[in-house]
Amino acid sequence: MADLRTRYLGLELPSPVVASSSPLTGTLDGLRRLEAAGAGAVVLPSLFEEELAPEALAGADPGERAGYGAGPGAYLSLVERAREALSIPVVASLNGVSRGGWAGYAGRLEEAGADALELNVYYVSSRPGLSGSDVEWHYLDVVRAVRRATRIPLAVKLSPYFSSLANMAGQLVEAGANGLVLFNRFYQPDLDIEAMEVRPALELSTSTELRLPLRWIAILHRRHRVSLAASTGVHTTEDVLKVLLAGADVAMMTSALLRNGPDHLRAVEVGLRDWLDGHGYETVDQLRGRLSQRSIPDPGTFERANYIKTLASHPASGARS
Ligand SMILES: Cc1cc2nc3c(=O)[nH]c(=O)nc-3n(C[C@H](O)[C@H](O)[C@H](O)COP(=O)(O)O)c2cc1C
């Protein structure tokens, strides 16, 4: 039977399918269920910069669930309990954008037993005076601050909205990132036209959203010394195979697990093993990156070259000639 063992952020994982940061990873019970279903690693919900502000620290109420406002006490306790109860790597997650003391919290997460840290820089710049390079500098500044605070492996969860993502990826690696998670999913607010108000809208992803991470993983594979994780749109065995072929070290899942429950992981991994066995692969490594930009005869397929061809493939395009 095919061997699913994988390395991510220098850590040994039993499988390349990882449960990304979500409410499912916010309780010990949820984490145990994910490990039992075959998760290669788990990423805890984020501890937000806002929860680490001095005024927030005074009123935190540690309960069973960590993340989403429960405060750092509950979070550290979850990291400790998870590290003790699970044998797969436990990745803590910090979410912040500003320059401030919160970044130093990375050291506390390391002490609590986190095997690695994921840093989600969720930043929407609406200031016309701020240039693209100012925003990039800001990202790098935050990454450097967190890097200084801890020695455990650090992954940065990125947005796809950079003018030159390949360049930014290199700068993040120089700033101390050991892994890149492609991508963070921005939740765009919607408008309610009857109530005349702006509404937060959280919709789960579908497999069609996989194309964006797929392209960038294929482009970034082996460009920098950094682990790559695919996040957004990984739902099925086929999706996992695609991101591995593009060059991802791991495939992360949230929406599929929220929709189908943690046991969905088991079905995906059974499918993955069957496919690998059926196609003569003994390990995931043998497959990884076989369809990355560097491995295919026409690398332009991942860039502009395929643009006209794609548009022309629509039946209506024939009418113009
Ligand atoms: C309800 C919910 C909560 C989430 N919480 C976090 C979080 O705390 N930190 C984070 O980095 N990502 C968070 N995410 C984003 C997921 O980790 C993931 O990147 C995103 O859902 C895209 O992956 P998917 O297509 O597999 O859902 C959350 C997503 C959902 C749906």
mmCIF file of C-alpha atoms and ligand atoms in Angstrom:
data_model
loop_
_atom_site.group_PDB
_atom_site.id
_atom_site.type_symbol
_atom_site.label_atom_id
_atom_site.label_comp_id
_atom_site.label_asym_id
_atom_site.label_seq_id
_atom_site.Cartn_x
_atom_site.Cartn_y
_atom_site.Cartn_z
ATOM 1 C CA MET A 1 0.000 0.000 0.000
ATOM 2 C CA ALA A 2 1.261 3.477 -0.861
ATOM 3 C CA ASP A 3 3.140 5.352 1.859
ATOM 4 C CA LEU A 4 1.527 8.732 2.593
ATOM 5 C CA ARG A 5 4.269 10.016 4.900
ATOM 6 C CA THR A 6 5.194 13.608 4.178
ATOM 7 C CA ARG A 7 7.542 16.299 5.425
ATOM 8 C CA TYR A 8 6.133 19.764 6.066
ATOM 9 C CA LEU A 9 8.043 22.592 7.797
ATOM 10 C CA GLY A 10 10.716 20.035 8.608
ATOM 11 C CA LEU A 11 8.193 17.928 10.535
ATOM 12 C CA GLU A 12 7.289 14.304 9.847
ATOM 13 C CA LEU A 13 3.545 13.888 9.011
ATOM 14 C CA PRO A 14 1.742 10.561 8.518
ATOM 15 C CA SER A 15 -0.272 12.038 5.644
ATOM 16 C CA PRO A 16 -0.207 15.102 3.363
ATOM 17 C CA VAL A 17 -3.820 15.981 4.236
ATOM 18 C CA VAL A 18 -3.927 18.583 7.011
ATOM 19 C CA ALA A 19 -6.895 20.085 8.858
ATOM 20 C CA SER A 20 -6.527 23.858 8.472
ATOM 21 C CA SER A 21 -7.447 26.473 11.026
ATOM 22 C CA SER A 22 -11.198 26.444 11.834
ATOM 23 C CA PRO A 23 -13.675 25.883 14.689
ATOM 24 C CA LEU A 24 -13.168 22.123 14.136
ATOM 25 C CA THR A 25 -9.640 22.412 15.485
ATOM 26 C CA GLY A 26 -10.697 24.595 18.431
ATOM 27 C CA THR A 27 -11.508 21.814 20.927
ATOM 28 C CA LEU A 28 -9.564 18.783 22.097
ATOM 29 C CA ASP A 29 -12.456 16.558 21.094
ATOM 30 C CA GLY A 30 -12.450 17.987 17.560
ATOM 31 C CA LEU A 31 -8.687 17.559 17.309
ATOM 32 C CA ARG A 32 -8.876 13.939 18.463
ATOM 33 C CA ARG A 33 -11.541 13.209 15.855
ATOM 34 C CA LEU A 34 -9.398 14.762 13.127
ATOM 35 C CA GLU A 35 -6.373 12.723 14.143
ATOM 36 C CA ALA A 36 -8.465 9.540 14.279
ATOM 37 C CA ALA A 37 -9.768 10.266 10.766
ATOM 38 C CA GLY A 38 -6.195 10.496 9.451
ATOM 39 C CA ALA A 39 -5.164 14.179 9.550
ATOM 40 C CA GLY A 40 -1.436 14.553 8.915
ATOM 41 C CA ALA A 41 -1.333 17.606 11.195
ATOM 42 C CA VAL A 42 -3.763 20.108 12.673
ATOM 43 C CA VAL A 43 -3.693 23.897 12.597
ATOM 44 C CA LEU A 44 -5.499 25.464 15.555
ATOM 45 C CA PRO A 45 -7.860 28.436 15.088
ATOM 46 C CA SER A 46 -6.044 31.742 15.160
ATOM 47 C CA LEU A 47 -5.221 33.659 18.257
ATOM 48 C CA PHE A 48 -5.927 37.204 17.148
ATOM 49 C CA GLU A 49 -3.803 40.248 17.795
ATOM 50 C CA GLU A 50 -6.928 41.923 19.232
ATOM 51 C CA GLU A 51 -7.113 39.196 21.917
ATOM 52 C CA LEU A 52 -3.561 40.005 22.988
ATOM 53 C CA ALA A 53 -4.095 43.725 23.512
ATOM 54 C CA PRO A 54 -3.541 44.675 27.200
ATOM 55 C CA GLU A 55 -7.211 45.640 27.731
ATOM 56 C CA ALA A 56 -8.438 42.335 26.236
ATOM 57 C CA LEU A 57 -6.071 40.285 28.401
ATOM 58 C CA ALA A 58 -7.820 41.549 31.556
ATOM 59 C CA GLY A 59 -11.273 40.216 30.628
ATOM 60 C CA ALA A 60 -10.479 36.870 28.955
ATOM 61 C CA ASP A 61 -12.593 33.910 29.995
ATOM 62 C CA PRO A 62 -10.870 30.555 29.517
ATOM 63 C CA GLY A 63 -13.431 27.903 28.494
ATOM 64 C CA GLU A 64 -13.375 24.602 26.606
ATOM 65 C CA ARG A 65 -13.096 26.204 23.170
ATOM 66 C CA ALA A 66 -10.054 28.196 22.068
ATOM 67 C CA GLY A 67 -9.864 30.860 19.395
ATOM 68 C CA TYR A 68 -12.392 33.445 18.147
ATOM 69 C CA GLY A 69 -12.197 35.665 21.191
ATOM 70 C CA ALA A 70 -11.774 33.074 23.955
ATOM 71 C CA GLY A 71 -8.447 34.701 24.849
ATOM 72 C CA PRO A 72 -4.862 33.538 25.260
ATOM 73 C CA GLY A 73 -5.431 31.525 28.456
ATOM 74 C CA ALA A 74 -7.809 29.131 26.716
ATOM 75 C CA TYR A 75 -5.524 29.075 23.700
ATOM 76 C CA LEU A 76 -2.355 28.125 25.586
ATOM 77 C CA SER A 77 -4.295 25.487 27.467
ATOM 78 C CA LEU A 78 -5.526 23.978 24.160
ATOM 79 C CA VAL A 79 -1.985 23.928 22.758
ATOM 80 C CA GLU A 80 -0.733 22.136 25.888
ATOM 81 C CA ARG A 81 -3.556 19.605 25.943
ATOM 82 C CA ALA A 82 -3.371 18.979 22.207
ATOM 83 C CA ARG A 83 0.390 18.414 22.358
ATOM 84 C CA GLU A 84 -0.090 15.908 25.101
ATOM 85 C CA ALA A 85 -3.035 14.069 23.555
ATOM 86 C CA LEU A 86 -2.060 13.890 19.876
ATOM 87 C CA SER A 87 0.824 12.242 18.109
ATOM 88 C CA ILE A 88 0.558 14.349 14.919
ATOM 89 C CA PRO A 89 2.115 17.848 14.740
ATOM 90 C CA VAL A 90 0.102 20.643 16.335
ATOM 91 C CA VAL A 91 0.439 23.989 14.555
ATOM 92 C CA ALA A 92 -0.642 27.084 16.493
ATOM 93 C CA SER A 93 -1.898 30.093 14.548
ATOM 94 C CA LEU A 94 -1.376 33.785 15.165
ATOM 95 C CA ASN A 95 -3.367 36.381 13.272
ATOM 96 C CA GLY A 96 -2.277 39.989 13.229
ATOM 97 C CA VAL A 97 -1.128 42.929 11.157
ATOM 98 C CA SER A 98 0.194 45.701 13.347
ATOM 99 C CA ARG A 99 3.646 46.236 14.811
ATOM 100 C CA GLY A 100 3.267 45.445 18.462
ATOM 101 C CA GLY A 101 3.912 43.280 21.465
ATOM 102 C CA TRP A 102 1.483 40.585 20.312
ATOM 103 C CA ALA A 103 4.146 39.102 18.019
ATOM 104 C CA GLY A 104 6.161 38.136 21.102
ATOM 105 C CA TYR A 105 3.363 35.713 21.976
ATOM 106 C CA ALA A 106 4.892 33.289 19.493
ATOM 107 C CA GLY A 107 7.388 32.396 22.226
ATOM 108 C CA ARG A 108 4.564 31.469 24.635
ATOM 109 C CA LEU A 109 3.011 29.208 22.018
ATOM 110 C CA GLU A 110 6.356 27.473 21.563
ATOM 111 C CA GLU A 111 6.668 26.999 25.342
ATOM 112 C CA ALA A 112 3.136 25.564 25.450
ATOM 113 C CA GLY A 113 4.287 22.840 23.042
ATOM 114 C CA ALA A 114 3.307 23.986 19.541
ATOM 115 C CA ASP A 115 5.361 22.114 16.928
ATOM 116 C CA ALA A 116 5.110 24.994 14.472
ATOM 117 C CA LEU A 117 3.415 28.319 14.026
ATOM 118 C CA GLU A 118 1.225 29.619 11.221
ATOM 119 C CA LEU A 119 1.062 33.381 10.882
ATOM 120 C CA ASN A 120 -2.006 34.724 9.125
ATOM 121 C CA VAL A 121 -1.508 38.317 8.058
ATOM 122 C CA TYR A 122 -5.032 39.392 7.194
ATOM 123 C CA TYR A 123 -4.551 42.879 5.930
ATOM 124 C CA VAL A 124 -6.828 44.883 3.656
ATOM 125 C CA SER A 125 -5.191 48.194 2.843
ATOM 126 C CA SER A 126 -7.693 50.908 1.978
ATOM 127 C CA ARG A 127 -5.268 53.825 2.331
ATOM 128 C CA PRO A 128 -4.519 55.475 -1.015
ATOM 129 C CA GLY A 129 -1.267 56.837 0.402
ATOM 130 C CA LEU A 130 0.095 53.340 1.001
ATOM 131 C CA SER A 131 1.890 51.835 -1.993
ATOM 132 C CA GLY A 132 2.174 48.157 -2.846
ATOM 133 C CA SER A 133 5.768 48.109 -1.623
ATOM 134 C CA ASP A 134 4.724 49.784 1.656
ATOM 135 C CA VAL A 135 2.218 46.984 2.194
ATOM 136 C CA GLU A 136 4.846 44.355 1.378
ATOM 137 C CA TRP A 137 7.288 45.983 3.801
ATOM 138 C CA HIS A 138 4.586 45.821 6.463
ATOM 139 C CA TYR A 139 4.077 42.088 5.912
ATOM 140 C CA LEU A 140 7.819 41.461 6.123
ATOM 141 C CA ASP A 141 8.098 43.534 9.281
ATOM 142 C CA VAL A 142 5.420 41.429 10.996
ATOM 143 C CA VAL A 143 7.038 38.184 9.827
ATOM 144 C CA ARG A 144 10.446 39.302 11.126
ATOM 145 C CA ALA A 145 8.951 40.252 14.509
ATOM 146 C CA VAL A 146 7.307 36.834 14.913
ATOM 147 C CA ARG A 147 10.434 35.072 13.626
ATOM 148 C CA ARG A 148 12.510 36.798 16.318
ATOM 149 C CA ALA A 149 10.142 35.603 19.037
ATOM 150 C CA THR A 150 10.355 31.860 18.366
ATOM 151 C CA ARG A 151 12.622 29.092 17.053
ATOM 152 C CA ILE A 152 9.881 26.694 15.920
ATOM 153 C CA PRO A 153 9.108 26.448 12.172
ATOM 154 C CA LEU A 154 7.057 29.354 10.868
ATOM 155 C CA ALA A 155 4.540 29.226 8.015
ATOM 156 C CA VAL A 156 2.995 32.407 6.600
ATOM 157 C CA LYS A 157 -0.582 32.261 5.344
ATOM 158 C CA LEU A 158 -0.769 34.697 2.482
ATOM 159 C CA SER A 159 -3.320 36.451 0.381
ATOM 160 C CA PRO A 160 -3.069 36.012 -3.398
ATOM 161 C CA TYR A 161 -3.196 39.779 -3.957
ATOM 162 C CA PHE A 162 0.415 40.720 -4.643
ATOM 163 C CA SER A 163 1.686 42.225 -7.885
ATOM 164 C CA SER A 164 4.675 39.899 -7.891
ATOM 165 C CA LEU A 165 3.907 36.923 -5.736
ATOM 166 C CA ALA A 166 7.043 34.990 -6.738
ATOM 167 C CA ASN A 167 9.198 37.904 -5.564
ATOM 168 C CA MET A 168 7.187 38.370 -2.366
ATOM 169 C CA ALA A 169 7.521 34.656 -1.614
ATOM 170 C CA GLY A 170 11.317 35.006 -1.787
ATOM 171 C CA GLN A 171 11.274 38.036 0.511
ATOM 172 C CA LEU A 172 9.122 36.176 3.034
ATOM 173 C CA VAL A 173 11.597 33.308 3.030
ATOM 174 C CA GLU A 174 14.424 35.778 3.646
ATOM 175 C CA ALA A 175 12.405 37.277 6.508
ATOM 176 C CA GLY A 176 12.300 33.854 8.138
ATOM 177 C CA ALA A 177 9.298 31.943 6.752
ATOM 178 C CA ASN A 178 9.832 28.183 6.519
ATOM 179 C CA GLY A 179 6.497 27.601 4.825
ATOM 180 C CA LEU A 180 3.900 29.413 2.733
ATOM 181 C CA VAL A 181 0.204 28.637 2.962
ATOM 182 C CA LEU A 182 -1.467 29.539 -0.330
ATOM 183 C CA PHE A 183 -3.951 31.047 0.250
ATOM 184 C CA ASN A 184 -5.816 32.810 2.966
ATOM 185 C CA ARG A 185 -9.466 33.283 1.942
ATOM 186 C CA PHE A 186 -10.817 36.782 2.324
ATOM 187 C CA TYR A 187 -14.433 36.967 3.377
ATOM 188 C CA GLN A 188 -15.975 39.760 1.340
ATOM 189 C CA PRO A 189 -18.865 41.551 3.013
ATOM 190 C CA ASP A 190 -22.190 41.599 1.154
ATOM 191 C CA LEU A 191 -24.895 44.265 0.943
ATOM 192 C CA ASP A 192 -28.447 43.688 2.151
ATOM 193 C CA ILE A 193 -30.508 45.837 -0.244
ATOM 194 C CA GLU A 194 -33.684 45.735 1.913
ATOM 195 C CA ALA A 195 -32.125 46.400 5.313
ATOM 196 C CA MET A 196 -29.717 48.837 3.628
ATOM 197 C CA GLU A 197 -26.749 47.501 5.506
ATOM 198 C CA VAL A 198 -23.438 45.758 5.045
ATOM 199 C CA ARG A 199 -23.457 42.126 6.117
ATOM 200 C CA PRO A 200 -20.516 39.873 6.861
ATOM 201 C CA ALA A 201 -20.869 36.844 4.565
ATOM 202 C CA LEU A 202 -19.172 33.545 5.291
ATOM 203 C CA GLU A 203 -19.605 31.007 2.529
ATOM 204 C CA LEU A 204 -17.718 27.748 2.357
ATOM 205 C CA SER A 205 -15.483 27.133 -0.648
ATOM 206 C CA THR A 206 -15.947 24.697 -3.546
ATOM 207 C CA SER A 207 -13.388 22.786 -5.625
ATOM 208 C CA THR A 208 -13.535 25.440 -8.370
ATOM 209 C CA GLU A 209 -11.568 27.761 -6.063
ATOM 210 C CA LEU A 210 -8.655 25.348 -6.161
ATOM 211 C CA ARG A 211 -7.331 26.811 -9.415
ATOM 212 C CA LEU A 212 -5.724 29.848 -7.814
ATOM 213 C CA PRO A 213 -3.610 27.961 -5.248
ATOM 214 C CA LEU A 214 -2.941 25.277 -7.854
ATOM 215 C CA ARG A 215 -1.392 27.740 -10.286
ATOM 216 C CA TRP A 216 0.787 29.431 -7.680
ATOM 217 C CA ILE A 217 1.964 26.222 -6.112
ATOM 218 C CA ALA A 218 2.976 25.002 -9.570
ATOM 219 C CA ILE A 219 4.873 28.261 -10.159
ATOM 220 C CA LEU A 220 6.540 28.397 -6.731
ATOM 221 C CA HIS A 221 7.494 24.720 -6.456
ATOM 222 C CA ARG A 222 11.267 24.530 -5.850
ATOM 223 C CA ARG A 223 11.769 28.275 -6.470
ATOM 224 C CA HIS A 224 12.663 28.924 -2.847
ATOM 225 C CA ARG A 225 13.729 26.729 0.068
ATOM 226 C CA VAL A 226 10.272 26.701 1.635
ATOM 227 C CA SER A 227 7.436 24.263 2.293
ATOM 228 C CA LEU A 228 4.222 24.850 0.374
ATOM 229 C CA ALA A 229 0.707 24.200 1.676
ATOM 230 C CA ALA A 230 -2.398 24.467 -0.510
ATOM 231 C CA SER A 231 -5.395 26.044 1.169
ATOM 232 C CA THR A 232 -8.745 26.999 -0.421
ATOM 233 C CA GLY A 233 -10.779 24.627 -2.524
ATOM 234 C CA VAL A 234 -9.328 21.266 -1.469
ATOM 235 C CA HIS A 235 -12.393 19.031 -1.131
ATOM 236 C CA THR A 236 -11.774 15.665 -2.791
ATOM 237 C CA THR A 237 -9.058 13.048 -3.394
ATOM 238 C CA GLU A 238 -8.692 14.505 -6.879
ATOM 239 C CA ASP A 239 -8.079 17.968 -5.419
ATOM 240 C CA VAL A 240 -5.385 16.589 -3.117
ATOM 241 C CA LEU A 241 -3.704 14.787 -6.035
ATOM 242 C CA LYS A 242 -3.763 17.974 -8.109
ATOM 243 C CA VAL A 243 -2.032 20.129 -5.509
ATOM 244 C CA LEU A 244 0.558 17.415 -4.848
ATOM 245 C CA LEU A 245 1.247 17.120 -8.587
ATOM 246 C CA ALA A 246 1.612 20.906 -8.727
ATOM 247 C CA GLY A 247 4.210 20.638 -5.954
ATOM 248 C CA ALA A 248 2.470 21.201 -2.613
ATOM 249 C CA ASP A 249 3.940 19.495 0.424
ATOM 250 C CA VAL A 250 0.509 19.333 2.057
ATOM 251 C CA ALA A 251 -3.141 19.900 1.149
ATOM 252 C CA MET A 252 -5.187 21.719 3.761
ATOM 253 C CA MET A 253 -8.939 21.356 4.285
ATOM 254 C CA THR A 254 -11.570 23.297 6.146
ATOM 255 C CA SER A 255 -14.789 23.763 4.128
ATOM 256 C CA ALA A 256 -14.964 20.088 3.137
ATOM 257 C CA LEU A 257 -14.603 19.048 6.773
ATOM 258 C CA LEU A 258 -17.157 21.570 8.011
ATOM 259 C CA ARG A 259 -19.587 20.351 5.355
ATOM 260 C CA ASN A 260 -19.016 16.593 5.659
ATOM 261 C CA GLY A 261 -17.517 16.133 9.123
ATOM 262 C CA PRO A 262 -13.991 15.039 10.100
ATOM 263 C CA ASP A 263 -14.521 11.479 8.766
ATOM 264 C CA HIS A 264 -14.406 12.925 5.271
ATOM 265 C CA LEU A 265 -10.618 12.927 5.718
ATOM 266 C CA ARG A 266 -10.581 9.145 5.914
ATOM 267 C CA ALA A 267 -12.486 8.791 2.642
ATOM 268 C CA VAL A 268 -10.111 11.227 0.917
ATOM 269 C CA GLU A 269 -7.078 9.276 2.122
ATOM 270 C CA VAL A 270 -8.522 5.917 1.100
ATOM 271 C CA GLY A 271 -9.035 7.423 -2.364
ATOM 272 C CA LEU A 272 -5.503 8.811 -2.343
ATOM 273 C CA ARG A 273 -3.955 5.432 -1.495
ATOM 274 C CA ASP A 274 -6.105 3.675 -4.115
ATOM 275 C CA TRP A 275 -5.042 6.149 -6.784
ATOM 276 C CA LEU A 276 -1.365 5.905 -5.895
ATOM 277 C CA ASP A 277 -1.526 2.089 -5.824
ATOM 278 C CA GLY A 278 -3.461 1.985 -9.094
ATOM 279 C CA HIS A 279 -0.923 4.241 -10.822
ATOM 280 C CA GLY A 280 2.173 2.483 -9.515
ATOM 281 C CA TYR A 281 3.367 5.100 -6.995
ATOM 282 C CA GLU A 282 4.824 3.847 -3.723
ATOM 283 C CA THR A 283 5.213 7.193 -2.018
ATOM 284 C CA VAL A 284 3.713 10.680 -2.200
ATOM 285 C CA ASP A 285 7.200 12.060 -2.890
ATOM 286 C CA GLN A 286 7.343 10.249 -6.223
ATOM 287 C CA LEU A 287 4.300 12.194 -7.357
ATOM 288 C CA ARG A 288 5.051 15.595 -5.853
ATOM 289 C CA GLY A 289 5.733 18.349 -8.369
ATOM 290 C CA ARG A 290 5.392 16.169 -11.499
ATOM 291 C CA LEU A 291 3.135 18.830 -13.002
ATOM 292 C CA SER A 292 4.848 21.881 -11.539
ATOM 293 C CA GLN A 293 5.840 24.691 -13.859
ATOM 294 C CA ARG A 294 9.432 23.438 -14.010
ATOM 295 C CA SER A 295 8.440 19.878 -14.859
ATOM 296 C CA ILE A 296 6.146 20.401 -17.808
ATOM 297 C CA PRO A 297 7.177 20.929 -21.438
ATOM 298 C CA ASP A 298 5.218 24.200 -21.789
ATOM 299 C CA PRO A 299 5.755 26.326 -18.622
ATOM 300 C CA GLY A 300 3.773 29.185 -20.189
ATOM 301 C CA THR A 301 0.602 27.205 -19.490
ATOM 302 C CA PHE A 302 0.731 28.575 -15.957
ATOM 303 C CA GLU A 303 1.194 32.151 -17.173
ATOM 304 C CA ARG A 304 -0.284 34.299 -19.933
ATOM 305 C CA ALA A 305 0.401 31.934 -22.814
ATOM 306 C CA ASN A 306 -2.729 29.936 -22.265
ATOM 307 C CA TYR A 307 -4.990 32.953 -21.998
ATOM 308 C CA ILE A 308 -6.159 33.278 -25.605
ATOM 309 C CA LYS A 309 -6.411 29.490 -25.956
ATOM 310 C CA THR A 310 -8.673 29.320 -22.893
ATOM 311 C CA LEU A 311 -10.957 32.093 -24.117
ATOM 312 C CA ALA A 312 -11.068 30.559 -27.587
ATOM 313 C CA SER A 313 -12.132 27.216 -26.106
ATOM 314 C CA HIS A 314 -15.613 28.601 -25.345
ATOM 315 C CA PRO A 315 -18.079 27.541 -28.073
ATOM 316 C CA ALA A 316 -19.221 31.173 -28.538
ATOM 317 C CA SER A 317 -15.670 32.253 -29.450
ATOM 318 C CA GLY A 318 -15.902 30.405 -32.785
ATOM 319 C CA ALA A 319 -18.635 32.798 -33.957
ATOM 320 C CA ARG A 320 -16.128 35.671 -34.293
ATOM 321 C CA SER A 321 -13.913 34.144 -36.974
HETATM 322 C C1 LIG B 1 -15.605 29.114 9.999
HETATM 323 C C2 LIG B 1 -14.174 29.313 9.569
HETATM 324 C C3 LIG B 1 -13.220 29.732 10.491
HETATM 325 C C4 LIG B 1 -11.908 29.961 10.113
HETATM 326 N N1 LIG B 1 -10.991 30.395 11.038
HETATM 327 C C5 LIG B 1 -9.719 30.643 10.648
HETATM 328 C C6 LIG B 1 -8.759 31.127 11.582
HETATM 329 O O1 LIG B 1 -9.027 31.311 12.764
HETATM 330 N N2 LIG B 1 -7.511 31.381 11.136
HETATM 331 C C7 LIG B 1 -7.128 31.159 9.840
HETATM 332 O O2 LIG B 1 -5.952 31.378 9.486
HETATM 333 N N3 LIG B 1 -8.013 30.689 8.937
HETATM 334 C C8 LIG B 1 -9.291 30.438 9.302
HETATM 335 N N4 LIG B 1 -10.190 29.978 8.385
HETATM 336 C C9 LIG B 1 -9.740 29.763 6.992
HETATM 337 C C10 LIG B 1 -9.427 28.287 6.733
HETATM 338 O O3 LIG B 1 -8.341 27.851 7.529
HETATM 339 C C11 LIG B 1 -9.088 28.059 5.246
HETATM 340 O O4 LIG B 1 -7.881 28.721 4.926
HETATM 341 C C12 LIG B 1 -10.171 28.553 4.312
HETATM 342 O O5 LIG B 1 -11.453 28.127 4.762
HETATM 343 C C13 LIG B 1 -9.965 28.040 2.889
HETATM 344 O O6 LIG B 1 -9.866 26.650 2.851
HETATM 345 P P1 LIG B 1 -11.100 25.686 2.428
HETATM 346 O O7 LIG B 1 -11.399 25.965 1.009
HETATM 347 O O8 LIG B 1 -10.588 24.294 2.677
HETATM 348 O O9 LIG B 1 -12.238 26.049 3.335
HETATM 349 C C14 LIG B 1 -11.517 29.734 8.755
HETATM 350 C C15 LIG B 1 -12.477 29.282 7.842
HETATM 351 C C16 LIG B 1 -13.778 29.066 8.218
HETATM 352 C C17 LIG B 1 -14.769 28.589 7.194
#
